[in-house]
């Protein structure tokens, strides 16, 4: 297998040269940019107040009154087509059930207490008030306390991690360490302030979160991310490798030219690229590509006209819930699109799903959250070519079977040069921490133990 792969690489390189593509450009490693002095707040740059201020969620009653009024005065929802479940998007019969639950059984003030159970703070970084949970273990039992930065994505929020928090801050008998968790809301998401200026992509956010950790006294820390959090994390370890002790990602990806060439050649010889047991997750590529097209319509809208769709979603709680909760059907399991109930109660509850929706609603952050797509897919961001810069920090990739994309170890190693752990799970999808908190937490524990072994080995050399 290794011999065949080497031959394949030689053939691919020859093919590229034959086409007249300059190999030094294709595999060029760009310089590391510096975003430390960017200012994203309103108006002219001002000096940040570096105070770390306690924060508590306390939504004005007027916001809840408006929500109640809008939920009680919805227009008639268009009935679904006969014989259709979720294939056209959110089924309106299911949506009516969720709306009724929202109106009669969901109590925000109770959920507010639930969300406030963990200490929260805000601090200003590069002109923006950044919100974060900071959860320390209640008991350490003499174990070393390790800082772990955890980053969510879209259409998620800090709510995704609530069931994982106690699993990571409770001592384990066979581990000599315990976690101290820092879980921020991304800029423009939830209770973190949105940028007032264009250009705040995942690379720039990576620098903001590095500064957050340093402000909290952690010059070196561990890192976890999924969705946008995975991309921010990947950029953070590229931009600031000396600050990260290990990266755990549940959406690892390599977008280098070499990886794309490997993926292409696998269309003809899959066994060269991926193990047989996981071949159906990558090939035939026509099937994978069809799934990507089916599930990425939202991305094209948000990458081009986020403010337009944001007006509609920001004005209608029903529309907002439909737009967000739809992703918790097919992104959790694509087969759920053929279920009347969308499969939602298999992994979630309506209460938990509405917690996430409410974070967007009460903060009015749906538009600013979607702008990240426009920023990330801009020419300015692409020209940074950060995807071409390898990650040298020890990395663990958690692959859940219903994630939107799958890449084999051979491809991931193009990006992650110190890939110490890859785990293929029997169940789970895009919202791993929310869906499978126990599996997720166990994988983080195992990964960090391996990171520490690598560090111990390196220190002894």
CSV table of C-alpha atoms in Angstrom, one decimal:
chain,number,residue,atom,x,y,z
A,1,UNK,CA,0.0,0.0,0.0
A,2,UNK,CA,2.7,2.5,0.9
A,3,UNK,CA,4.7,1.6,-2.2
A,4,UNK,CA,1.6,2.2,-4.4
A,5,UNK,CA,0.9,5.5,-2.7
A,6,UNK,CA,4.5,6.7,-3.3
A,7,UNK,CA,4.1,5.7,-7.0
A,8,UNK,CA,0.8,7.6,-7.1
A,9,UNK,CA,2.4,10.7,-5.7
A,10,UNK,CA,5.2,10.5,-8.3
A,11,UNK,CA,2.6,10.1,-11.1
A,12,UNK,CA,0.6,13.0,-9.8
A,13,UNK,CA,3.6,15.2,-9.6
A,14,UNK,CA,4.5,14.3,-13.1
A,15,UNK,CA,1.0,15.0,-14.3
A,16,UNK,CA,1.1,18.5,-12.7
A,17,UNK,CA,4.4,19.3,-14.4
A,18,UNK,CA,3.1,18.0,-17.7
A,19,UNK,CA,0.2,20.4,-17.5
A,20,UNK,CA,2.6,23.3,-17.1
A,21,UNK,CA,1.6,24.1,-13.5
A,22,UNK,CA,4.5,25.5,-11.5
A,23,UNK,CA,5.1,23.1,-8.7
A,24,UNK,CA,6.7,25.8,-6.5
A,25,UNK,CA,3.5,27.8,-6.7
A,26,UNK,CA,1.1,24.9,-6.2
A,27,UNK,CA,2.8,23.8,-3.0
A,28,UNK,CA,4.0,27.2,-1.9
A,29,UNK,CA,4.0,27.9,1.8
A,30,UNK,CA,3.0,31.5,2.4
A,31,UNK,CA,4.4,33.8,5.1
A,32,UNK,CA,2.6,33.8,8.4
A,33,UNK,CA,0.4,37.0,8.7
A,34,UNK,CA,0.0,39.0,11.9
A,35,UNK,CA,-3.4,40.1,13.0
A,36,UNK,CA,-2.5,41.3,16.5
A,37,UNK,CA,-3.2,45.0,15.8
A,38,UNK,CA,-6.4,44.7,13.8
A,39,UNK,CA,-9.3,46.7,15.3
A,40,UNK,CA,-12.8,45.4,14.7
A,41,UNK,CA,-14.9,47.7,16.9
A,42,UNK,CA,-16.9,50.7,15.8
A,43,UNK,CA,-15.3,53.9,14.7
A,44,UNK,CA,-11.6,54.7,15.1
A,45,UNK,CA,-9.4,52.3,17.1
A,46,UNK,CA,-9.4,52.9,20.9
A,47,UNK,CA,-7.4,51.2,23.6
A,48,UNK,CA,-9.0,48.0,24.9
A,49,UNK,CA,-10.2,47.9,28.5
A,50,UNK,CA,-8.6,44.6,29.4
A,51,UNK,CA,-10.7,44.1,32.5
A,52,UNK,CA,-12.4,40.6,32.7
A,53,UNK,CA,-16.0,41.4,33.8
A,54,UNK,CA,-18.5,38.9,35.2
A,55,UNK,CA,-21.4,38.4,32.9
A,56,UNK,CA,-24.9,37.0,33.5
A,57,UNK,CA,-27.6,36.3,30.9
A,58,UNK,CA,-30.5,38.6,31.8
A,59,UNK,CA,-32.8,39.2,28.8
A,60,UNK,CA,-35.2,42.2,29.1
A,61,UNK,CA,-38.8,41.3,29.5
A,62,UNK,CA,-39.6,43.4,26.4
A,63,UNK,CA,-37.6,41.0,24.2
A,64,UNK,CA,-39.7,38.1,25.5
A,65,UNK,CA,-42.9,40.0,25.1
A,66,UNK,CA,-42.1,40.6,21.4
A,67,UNK,CA,-41.3,36.9,21.0
A,68,UNK,CA,-44.6,35.9,22.6
A,69,UNK,CA,-46.5,38.2,20.3
A,70,UNK,CA,-44.8,36.9,17.2
A,71,UNK,CA,-45.3,33.3,18.1
A,72,UNK,CA,-49.0,33.9,18.7
A,73,UNK,CA,-49.5,35.7,15.4
A,74,UNK,CA,-47.8,33.5,12.8
A,75,UNK,CA,-49.1,33.4,9.2
A,76,UNK,CA,-50.5,30.0,8.1
A,77,UNK,CA,-47.6,27.7,7.2
A,78,UNK,CA,-47.7,26.1,3.8
A,79,UNK,CA,-48.6,22.4,4.1
A,80,UNK,CA,-45.9,20.0,3.0
A,81,UNK,CA,-46.3,18.1,-0.2
A,82,UNK,CA,-47.9,14.7,0.0
A,83,UNK,CA,-45.5,11.9,0.9
A,84,UNK,CA,-42.7,14.4,1.8
A,85,UNK,CA,-41.0,14.5,5.2
A,86,UNK,CA,-37.9,16.7,5.4
A,87,UNK,CA,-36.7,16.4,1.7
A,88,UNK,CA,-37.8,19.9,0.9
A,89,UNK,CA,-36.4,21.4,4.1
A,90,UNK,CA,-38.2,21.8,7.4
A,91,UNK,CA,-41.6,20.1,7.4
A,92,UNK,CA,-44.2,22.6,8.4
A,93,UNK,CA,-46.2,19.9,10.3
A,94,UNK,CA,-43.2,19.3,12.5
A,95,UNK,CA,-42.6,23.0,12.8
A,96,UNK,CA,-46.1,23.5,14.1
A,97,UNK,CA,-45.4,21.0,16.8
A,98,UNK,CA,-42.2,22.8,17.8
A,99,UNK,CA,-44.0,26.1,17.8
A,100,UNK,CA,-46.7,24.8,20.1
A,101,UNK,CA,-44.0,23.4,22.5
A,102,UNK,CA,-42.3,26.8,22.4
A,103,UNK,CA,-45.4,28.7,23.3
A,104,UNK,CA,-46.8,26.3,26.0
A,105,UNK,CA,-43.9,24.3,27.5
A,106,UNK,CA,-40.7,26.2,27.0
A,107,UNK,CA,-39.8,28.7,29.8
A,108,UNK,CA,-37.0,31.0,29.0
A,109,UNK,CA,-36.5,32.2,32.5
A,110,UNK,CA,-36.0,28.7,33.6
A,111,UNK,CA,-33.6,28.1,30.8
A,112,UNK,CA,-31.8,31.3,31.6
A,113,UNK,CA,-31.0,29.9,35.0
A,114,UNK,CA,-29.8,26.7,33.3
A,115,UNK,CA,-27.5,28.7,31.0
A,116,UNK,CA,-26.2,30.8,33.9
A,117,UNK,CA,-25.2,27.7,35.9
A,118,UNK,CA,-21.6,28.2,34.8
A,119,UNK,CA,-19.5,31.3,35.4
A,120,UNK,CA,-19.5,33.7,32.4
A,121,UNK,CA,-17.4,36.7,31.6
A,122,UNK,CA,-16.8,39.4,29.0
A,123,UNK,CA,-13.6,41.2,28.0
A,124,UNK,CA,-12.7,43.5,25.2
A,125,UNK,CA,-10.2,42.3,22.6
A,126,UNK,CA,-9.3,44.2,19.5
A,127,UNK,CA,-12.4,46.4,20.0
A,128,UNK,CA,-14.9,43.7,20.6
A,129,UNK,CA,-16.6,42.5,23.8
A,130,UNK,CA,-15.9,38.7,23.8
A,131,UNK,CA,-18.2,36.5,25.9
A,132,UNK,CA,-17.0,33.2,27.4
A,133,UNK,CA,-17.7,30.5,29.9
A,134,UNK,CA,-14.9,29.8,32.3
A,135,UNK,CA,-15.4,26.6,34.2
A,136,UNK,CA,-12.9,25.3,36.7
A,137,UNK,CA,-13.0,21.8,38.2
A,138,UNK,CA,-14.7,21.7,41.6
A,139,UNK,CA,-12.2,19.1,42.8
A,140,UNK,CA,-8.7,18.4,41.4
A,141,UNK,CA,-7.7,15.6,43.7
A,142,UNK,CA,-4.0,16.6,43.2
A,143,UNK,CA,-4.3,16.4,39.5
A,144,UNK,CA,-2.7,18.9,37.1
A,145,UNK,CA,-5.2,21.4,35.8
A,146,UNK,CA,-5.0,21.9,32.0
A,147,UNK,CA,-6.6,24.8,30.2
A,148,UNK,CA,-8.8,23.7,27.2
A,149,UNK,CA,-10.2,26.3,24.8
A,150,UNK,CA,-13.4,24.9,23.1
A,151,UNK,CA,-14.9,26.6,20.0
A,152,UNK,CA,-18.3,26.1,18.5
A,153,UNK,CA,-19.6,26.8,15.0
A,154,UNK,CA,-22.8,27.7,13.0
A,155,UNK,CA,-25.7,27.3,13.6
A,156,UNK,CA,-24.5,26.3,17.0
A,157,UNK,CA,-23.5,28.1,20.2
A,158,UNK,CA,-22.0,27.6,23.6
A,159,UNK,CA,-25.1,25.5,24.3
A,160,UNK,CA,-23.6,22.6,22.4
A,161,UNK,CA,-21.0,22.1,25.2
A,162,UNK,CA,-23.2,22.1,28.3
A,163,UNK,CA,-23.5,18.3,28.6
A,164,UNK,CA,-19.8,17.9,28.0
A,165,UNK,CA,-18.6,20.4,30.6
A,166,UNK,CA,-19.2,18.1,33.7
A,167,UNK,CA,-17.6,15.2,31.8
A,168,UNK,CA,-14.4,17.1,31.3
A,169,UNK,CA,-14.2,18.9,34.7
A,170,UNK,CA,-14.8,15.8,36.8
A,171,UNK,CA,-11.6,13.9,37.8
A,172,UNK,CA,-11.0,10.5,36.2
A,173,UNK,CA,-9.2,7.8,38.2
A,174,UNK,CA,-6.8,6.8,35.4
A,175,UNK,CA,-5.8,10.3,34.4
A,176,UNK,CA,-3.4,12.5,36.3
A,177,UNK,CA,-4.9,15.7,34.9
A,178,UNK,CA,-8.2,17.6,34.8
A,179,UNK,CA,-9.6,20.3,32.5
A,180,UNK,CA,-10.3,24.0,33.1
A,181,UNK,CA,-12.6,25.0,30.3
A,182,UNK,CA,-12.8,28.3,28.4
A,183,UNK,CA,-15.8,28.3,26.0
A,184,UNK,CA,-16.3,31.6,24.1
A,185,UNK,CA,-19.1,32.7,21.9
A,186,UNK,CA,-17.6,33.5,18.5
A,187,UNK,CA,-17.6,37.2,17.6
A,188,UNK,CA,-21.0,38.1,16.2
A,189,UNK,CA,-22.5,35.0,17.8
A,190,UNK,CA,-24.7,35.1,20.9
A,191,UNK,CA,-23.3,37.3,23.6
A,192,UNK,CA,-20.1,38.2,21.8
A,193,UNK,CA,-20.0,41.6,20.0
A,194,UNK,CA,-20.0,41.5,16.2
A,195,UNK,CA,-17.4,43.2,14.1
A,196,UNK,CA,-18.3,46.7,12.8
A,197,UNK,CA,-15.8,46.4,9.9
A,198,UNK,CA,-15.5,43.8,7.1
A,199,UNK,CA,-12.7,41.2,7.2
A,200,UNK,CA,-13.1,39.3,10.4
A,201,UNK,CA,-12.6,35.7,9.2
A,202,UNK,CA,-11.5,32.5,11.0
A,203,UNK,CA,-7.8,33.5,10.9
A,204,UNK,CA,-8.5,36.9,12.5
A,205,UNK,CA,-10.7,35.2,15.1
A,206,UNK,CA,-7.9,32.7,15.9
A,207,UNK,CA,-5.7,35.6,17.0
A,208,UNK,CA,-8.5,37.1,19.1
A,209,UNK,CA,-8.9,33.7,21.0
A,210,UNK,CA,-5.2,33.4,21.4
A,211,UNK,CA,-5.2,36.8,23.1
A,212,UNK,CA,-8.2,35.7,25.2
A,213,UNK,CA,-6.2,32.8,26.6
A,214,UNK,CA,-3.2,34.9,27.3
A,215,UNK,CA,-5.3,37.5,29.1
A,216,UNK,CA,-6.6,34.7,31.3
A,217,UNK,CA,-3.0,33.7,32.1
A,218,UNK,CA,-2.6,30.8,29.7
A,219,UNK,CA,0.3,31.2,27.3
A,220,UNK,CA,0.1,27.6,26.4
A,221,UNK,CA,-3.2,25.6,26.2
A,222,UNK,CA,-5.1,22.8,24.6
A,223,UNK,CA,-7.6,23.4,21.8
A,224,UNK,CA,-10.9,21.8,20.6
A,225,UNK,CA,-13.1,22.9,17.8
A,226,UNK,CA,-15.9,21.8,15.4
A,227,UNK,CA,-17.5,23.4,12.3
A,228,UNK,CA,-16.2,27.0,12.2
A,229,UNK,CA,-14.5,26.2,15.5
A,230,UNK,CA,-12.5,23.6,13.7
A,231,UNK,CA,-11.4,26.1,11.1
A,232,UNK,CA,-10.5,28.7,13.7
A,233,UNK,CA,-8.6,26.1,15.6
A,234,UNK,CA,-6.7,25.0,12.5
A,235,UNK,CA,-5.7,28.6,11.8
A,236,UNK,CA,-4.8,29.2,15.4
A,237,UNK,CA,-2.2,26.4,15.5
A,238,UNK,CA,-0.8,27.7,12.2
A,239,UNK,CA,-0.6,31.3,13.3
A,240,UNK,CA,0.4,30.6,16.9
A,241,UNK,CA,1.9,27.1,17.1
A,242,UNK,CA,4.0,27.9,20.2
A,243,UNK,CA,0.8,28.6,22.2
A,244,UNK,CA,-1.0,25.4,21.6
A,245,UNK,CA,0.0,22.1,23.3
A,246,UNK,CA,-2.5,19.9,21.3
A,247,UNK,CA,-5.5,20.2,19.0
A,248,UNK,CA,-8.6,18.0,19.1
A,249,UNK,CA,-11.0,18.6,16.2
A,250,UNK,CA,-14.2,16.9,15.2
A,251,UNK,CA,-14.0,18.4,11.7
A,252,UNK,CA,-10.4,18.0,10.5
A,253,UNK,CA,-9.8,18.9,6.9
A,254,UNK,CA,-7.0,19.3,4.5
A,255,UNK,CA,-7.5,21.5,1.5
A,256,UNK,CA,-4.0,21.6,0.1
A,257,UNK,CA,-3.5,21.0,-3.6
A,258,UNK,CA,-1.8,17.7,-2.8
A,259,UNK,CA,-4.9,16.6,-0.8
A,260,UNK,CA,-7.2,17.5,-3.7
A,261,UNK,CA,-5.0,15.5,-6.1
A,262,UNK,CA,-5.2,12.5,-3.8
A,263,UNK,CA,-8.9,12.8,-3.5
A,264,UNK,CA,-9.2,13.0,-7.3
A,265,UNK,CA,-7.0,9.9,-7.9
A,266,UNK,CA,-9.1,8.1,-5.4
A,267,UNK,CA,-12.1,8.4,-7.7
A,268,UNK,CA,-10.3,5.8,-9.9
A,269,UNK,CA,-8.4,3.8,-7.3
A,270,UNK,CA,-10.1,4.3,-3.9
A,271,UNK,CA,-8.0,1.7,-2.1
A,272,UNK,CA,-5.0,4.0,-2.6
A,273,UNK,CA,-6.6,6.7,-0.6
A,274,UNK,CA,-9.0,5.3,2.0
A,275,UNK,CA,-9.4,2.1,3.9
A,276,UNK,CA,-12.1,-0.2,2.4
A,277,UNK,CA,-14.3,0.0,5.5
A,278,UNK,CA,-14.6,3.8,5.0
A,279,UNK,CA,-14.6,3.9,1.2
A,280,UNK,CA,-18.3,4.6,0.9
A,281,UNK,CA,-17.8,7.9,2.9
A,282,UNK,CA,-15.6,9.3,0.1
A,283,UNK,CA,-16.5,7.4,-3.0
A,284,UNK,CA,-18.1,7.4,-5.5
A,285,UNK,CA,-17.4,11.1,-5.4
A,286,UNK,CA,-20.4,11.8,-7.5
A,287,UNK,CA,-22.6,10.7,-4.5
A,288,UNK,CA,-20.5,12.7,-2.0
A,289,UNK,CA,-20.6,15.7,-4.2
A,290,UNK,CA,-24.4,15.4,-4.6
A,291,UNK,CA,-24.8,15.4,-0.8
A,292,UNK,CA,-22.6,18.5,-0.5
A,293,UNK,CA,-24.7,20.3,-3.1
A,294,UNK,CA,-27.9,19.3,-1.4
A,295,UNK,CA,-26.7,20.5,2.0
A,296,UNK,CA,-24.8,23.6,1.1
A,297,UNK,CA,-27.5,25.9,-0.4
A,298,UNK,CA,-27.5,27.9,2.8
A,299,UNK,CA,-23.7,28.5,2.5
A,300,UNK,CA,-24.0,30.1,-0.9
A,301,UNK,CA,-26.7,32.5,0.4
A,302,UNK,CA,-24.7,33.4,3.5
A,303,UNK,CA,-21.5,33.8,1.6
A,304,UNK,CA,-23.0,36.3,-0.7
A,305,UNK,CA,-26.1,38.0,0.8
A,306,UNK,CA,-26.1,37.4,4.6
A,307,UNK,CA,-27.7,40.7,5.5
A,308,UNK,CA,-30.7,40.1,3.2
A,309,UNK,CA,-31.7,36.7,4.6
A,310,UNK,CA,-30.7,38.0,8.0
A,311,UNK,CA,-33.5,40.6,7.9
A,312,UNK,CA,-36.1,37.8,7.4
A,313,UNK,CA,-34.7,35.5,10.1
A,314,UNK,CA,-34.1,38.3,12.5
A,315,UNK,CA,-37.8,39.4,12.3
A,316,UNK,CA,-39.4,36.0,12.5
A,317,UNK,CA,-38.7,33.6,15.4
A,318,UNK,CA,-40.6,30.8,13.5
A,319,UNK,CA,-38.4,31.4,10.4
A,320,UNK,CA,-35.3,31.5,12.6
A,321,UNK,CA,-36.2,28.2,14.3
A,322,UNK,CA,-37.0,26.5,11.0
A,323,UNK,CA,-33.8,27.7,9.4
A,324,UNK,CA,-31.6,26.5,12.3
A,325,UNK,CA,-33.4,23.4,13.5
A,326,UNK,CA,-33.4,22.0,9.9
A,327,UNK,CA,-29.6,21.6,10.2
A,328,UNK,CA,-30.1,19.4,13.3
A,329,UNK,CA,-32.0,16.8,11.2
A,330,UNK,CA,-29.9,16.1,8.1
A,331,UNK,CA,-26.6,17.2,9.6
A,332,UNK,CA,-27.1,14.8,12.5
A,333,UNK,CA,-28.1,11.9,10.2
A,334,UNK,CA,-29.0,12.4,6.5
A,335,UNK,CA,-31.4,9.5,6.7
A,336,UNK,CA,-33.6,11.5,9.0
A,337,UNK,CA,-34.9,13.5,6.0
A,338,UNK,CA,-37.3,10.7,5.4
A,339,UNK,CA,-38.8,10.8,8.9
A,340,UNK,CA,-41.9,12.8,9.8
A,341,UNK,CA,-40.3,13.9,13.1
A,342,UNK,CA,-37.0,14.6,11.5
A,343,UNK,CA,-35.4,12.3,14.1
A,344,UNK,CA,-34.9,15.2,16.4
A,345,UNK,CA,-35.9,13.5,19.6
A,346,UNK,CA,-33.4,10.7,19.0
A,347,UNK,CA,-30.5,12.9,20.0
A,348,UNK,CA,-32.0,16.1,21.3
A,349,UNK,CA,-35.0,17.5,23.1
A,350,UNK,CA,-37.1,20.5,21.8
A,351,UNK,CA,-36.0,22.3,24.9
A,352,UNK,CA,-32.3,21.9,24.1
A,353,UNK,CA,-32.8,22.8,20.5
A,354,UNK,CA,-34.8,25.9,21.4
A,355,UNK,CA,-32.1,26.9,23.9
A,356,UNK,CA,-29.7,27.2,20.9
A,357,UNK,CA,-32.3,29.1,18.8
A,358,UNK,CA,-33.1,31.5,21.7
A,359,UNK,CA,-29.4,32.4,22.0
A,360,UNK,CA,-29.6,33.7,18.5
A,361,UNK,CA,-33.0,35.3,19.0
A,362,UNK,CA,-32.5,37.2,22.2
A,363,UNK,CA,-29.2,38.6,21.0
A,364,UNK,CA,-30.3,39.4,17.5
A,365,UNK,CA,-27.1,37.8,16.2
A,366,UNK,CA,-28.3,35.7,13.2
A,367,UNK,CA,-27.2,38.3,10.6
A,368,UNK,CA,-23.7,38.8,12.1
A,369,UNK,CA,-23.2,35.1,12.6
A,370,UNK,CA,-23.9,34.5,8.9
A,371,UNK,CA,-21.5,37.2,7.8
A,372,UNK,CA,-18.6,34.9,8.7
A,373,UNK,CA,-19.4,33.0,5.5
A,374,UNK,CA,-18.9,36.1,3.4
A,375,UNK,CA,-15.7,36.9,5.2
A,376,UNK,CA,-14.2,33.4,5.0
A,377,UNK,CA,-14.9,32.9,1.3
A,378,UNK,CA,-13.6,36.3,0.3
A,379,UNK,CA,-10.6,36.7,-2.0
A,380,UNK,CA,-8.7,38.4,0.8
A,381,UNK,CA,-9.0,35.3,3.0
A,382,UNK,CA,-8.2,32.9,0.2
A,383,UNK,CA,-5.1,34.9,-0.7
A,384,UNK,CA,-3.7,34.2,2.8
A,385,UNK,CA,-3.2,30.6,1.6
A,386,UNK,CA,-3.2,29.3,5.2
A,387,UNK,CA,-4.5,26.0,4.0
A,388,UNK,CA,-1.0,25.4,2.5
A,389,UNK,CA,0.7,25.8,5.8
A,390,UNK,CA,1.2,22.5,7.7
A,391,UNK,CA,0.1,22.0,11.3
A,392,UNK,CA,3.0,20.8,13.4
A,393,UNK,CA,1.1,20.8,16.7
A,394,UNK,CA,0.1,17.3,17.9
A,395,UNK,CA,-3.4,16.7,16.6
A,396,UNK,CA,-6.3,14.3,17.1
A,397,UNK,CA,-9.1,14.0,14.6
A,398,UNK,CA,-12.5,12.7,15.7
A,399,UNK,CA,-14.5,11.4,12.7
A,400,UNK,CA,-18.2,10.9,13.3
A,401,UNK,CA,-20.0,8.8,10.6
A,402,UNK,CA,-22.6,11.4,9.6
A,403,UNK,CA,-20.2,14.4,9.3
A,404,UNK,CA,-20.7,16.2,6.0
A,405,UNK,CA,-17.2,15.3,4.8
A,406,UNK,CA,-14.8,12.5,5.4
A,407,UNK,CA,-11.0,12.4,4.8
A,408,UNK,CA,-8.7,9.5,5.3
A,409,UNK,CA,-5.6,9.6,7.4
A,410,UNK,CA,-3.4,9.7,4.3
A,411,UNK,CA,-5.1,12.9,3.3
A,412,UNK,CA,-5.2,14.5,6.7
A,413,UNK,CA,-1.5,13.9,7.2
A,414,UNK,CA,-0.9,16.4,4.4
A,415,UNK,CA,-2.1,19.1,6.8
A,416,UNK,CA,-1.5,17.7,10.2
A,417,UNK,CA,2.1,16.5,10.4
A,418,UNK,CA,1.8,15.2,13.9
A,419,UNK,CA,-1.5,13.2,13.7
A,420,UNK,CA,-1.4,11.2,16.9
A,421,UNK,CA,-5.0,10.0,17.0
A,422,UNK,CA,-7.8,9.4,14.6
A,423,UNK,CA,-11.1,7.9,15.9
A,424,UNK,CA,-13.9,6.6,13.7
A,425,UNK,CA,-17.1,6.5,15.7
A,426,UNK,CA,-20.1,4.2,15.2
A,427,UNK,CA,-22.6,6.9,15.6
A,428,UNK,CA,-22.9,10.7,15.6
A,429,UNK,CA,-22.9,13.6,13.1
A,430,UNK,CA,-22.0,17.2,12.8
A,431,UNK,CA,-23.0,18.4,16.3
A,432,UNK,CA,-20.8,15.8,18.0
A,433,UNK,CA,-20.6,17.4,21.5
A,434,UNK,CA,-24.4,18.1,21.5
A,435,UNK,CA,-25.3,14.6,20.2
A,436,UNK,CA,-22.8,12.3,21.8
A,437,UNK,CA,-21.3,14.1,24.8
A,438,UNK,CA,-19.9,10.9,26.4
A,439,UNK,CA,-18.2,9.7,23.3
A,440,UNK,CA,-16.9,13.2,22.5
A,441,UNK,CA,-15.5,13.7,26.1
A,442,UNK,CA,-13.8,10.3,26.1
A,443,UNK,CA,-12.1,11.1,22.9
A,444,UNK,CA,-10.8,14.4,24.2
A,445,UNK,CA,-9.5,12.7,27.4
A,446,UNK,CA,-7.7,10.1,25.3
A,447,UNK,CA,-6.3,12.6,22.9
A,448,UNK,CA,-4.9,14.9,25.6
A,449,UNK,CA,-3.2,12.0,27.3
A,450,UNK,CA,-1.5,11.2,24.0
A,451,UNK,CA,-0.5,14.8,23.6
A,452,UNK,CA,1.1,14.8,27.0
A,453,UNK,CA,3.0,11.6,26.1
A,454,UNK,CA,4.3,13.2,23.0
A,455,UNK,CA,5.4,16.3,24.9
A,456,UNK,CA,7.1,14.1,27.6
A,457,UNK,CA,9.0,12.2,24.9
A,458,UNK,CA,10.1,15.4,23.2
A,459,UNK,CA,11.2,16.9,26.5
A,460,UNK,CA,13.3,13.9,27.3
A,461,UNK,CA,15.1,13.9,24.0
